Amino acid sequence: MSETPDSLSPSAEHFLNNTEGVKFPKALASQYPRIVNHLVELKDDKDGLRAYFNELTHDHRGGRHGFPFDVLMDIHDLREAMLGDLTGFTLDDNNKWVS
């Protein structure tokens, strides 16, 4: 099966299904598989991973609509699991994470 931006890569599926402490992000994987694929590509680059999570959760360009709540929670859970970062998100009315 060839990998497309509309499907999880085999390495992403393997990582999500076989890594202790990682809950399978159903909403994120079904709605934004390319994001999951990129997160798994960055899993060994903590600085790159942290920067990508920051890019996902902050509107640096303006005009973003945000993610559905279930997708945002999957991103939050993956951030905690992959970075060991328990700080969570800072709620700010200027950032529209949830559509």
GROMACS .gro file of C-alpha atoms in nm, residues 29-82:
model
   54
   29ALA     CA    1  -0.528   1.023   1.275
   30SER     CA    2  -0.856   1.014   1.086
   31GLN     CA    3  -0.884   1.388   1.016
   32TYR     CA    4  -0.517   1.490   0.985
   33PRO     CA    5  -0.302   1.181   0.916
   34ARG     CA    6  -0.026   1.397   0.763
   35ILE     CA    7   0.021   1.564   1.103
   36VAL     CA    8   0.058   1.227   1.276
   37ASN     CA    9   0.303   1.112   1.008
   38HIS     CA   10   0.515   1.423   1.059
   39LEU     CA   11   0.509   1.390   1.438
   40VAL     CA   12   0.637   1.034   1.410
   41GLU     CA   13   0.908   1.145   1.166
   42LEU     CA   14   1.023   1.395   1.431
   43LYS     CA   15   0.998   1.159   1.730
   44ASP     CA   16   1.377   1.141   1.780
   45ASP     CA   17   1.429   1.517   1.735
   46LYS     CA   18   1.294   1.669   2.057
   47ASP     CA   19   1.367   2.028   1.952
   48GLY     CA   20   1.201   1.977   1.614
   49LEU     CA   21   0.909   1.798   1.777
   50ARG     CA   22   0.860   2.077   2.031
   51ALA     CA   23   0.872   2.337   1.751
   52TYR     CA   24   0.614   2.144   1.546
   53PHE     CA   25   0.376   2.111   1.842
   54ASN     CA   26   0.416   2.485   1.896
   55GLU     CA   27   0.337   2.549   1.529
   56LEU     CA   28   0.024   2.334   1.556
   57THR     CA   29  -0.110   2.506   1.865
   58HIS     CA   30  -0.026   2.872   1.804
   59ASP     CA   31  -0.153   3.097   1.529
   60HIS     CA   32   0.167   3.265   1.412
   61ARG     CA   33   0.027   3.375   1.075
   62GLY     CA   34  -0.321   3.489   1.174
   63GLY     CA   35  -0.651   3.370   1.034
   64ARG     CA   36  -0.638   3.009   1.147
   65HIS     CA   37  -0.968   2.851   1.249
   66GLY     CA   38  -0.827   2.602   1.498
   67PHE     CA   39  -0.884   2.232   1.542
   68PRO     CA   40  -1.196   2.046   1.651
   69PHE     CA   41  -1.182   1.981   2.026
   70ASP     CA   42  -1.120   1.605   1.996
   71VAL     CA   43  -0.827   1.669   1.760
   72LEU     CA   44  -0.681   1.929   1.997
   73MET     CA   45  -0.701   1.683   2.285
   74ASP     CA   46  -0.521   1.419   2.076
   75ILE     CA   47  -0.246   1.672   2.000
   76HIS     CA   48  -0.223   1.753   2.372
   77ASP     CA   49  -0.201   1.385   2.469
   78LEU     CA   50   0.066   1.314   2.207
   79ARG     CA   51   0.267   1.615   2.323
   80GLU     CA   52   0.263   1.485   2.679
   81ALA     CA   53   0.355   1.131   2.573
   82MET     CA   54   0.623   1.219   2.318
   0.00000   0.00000   0.00000
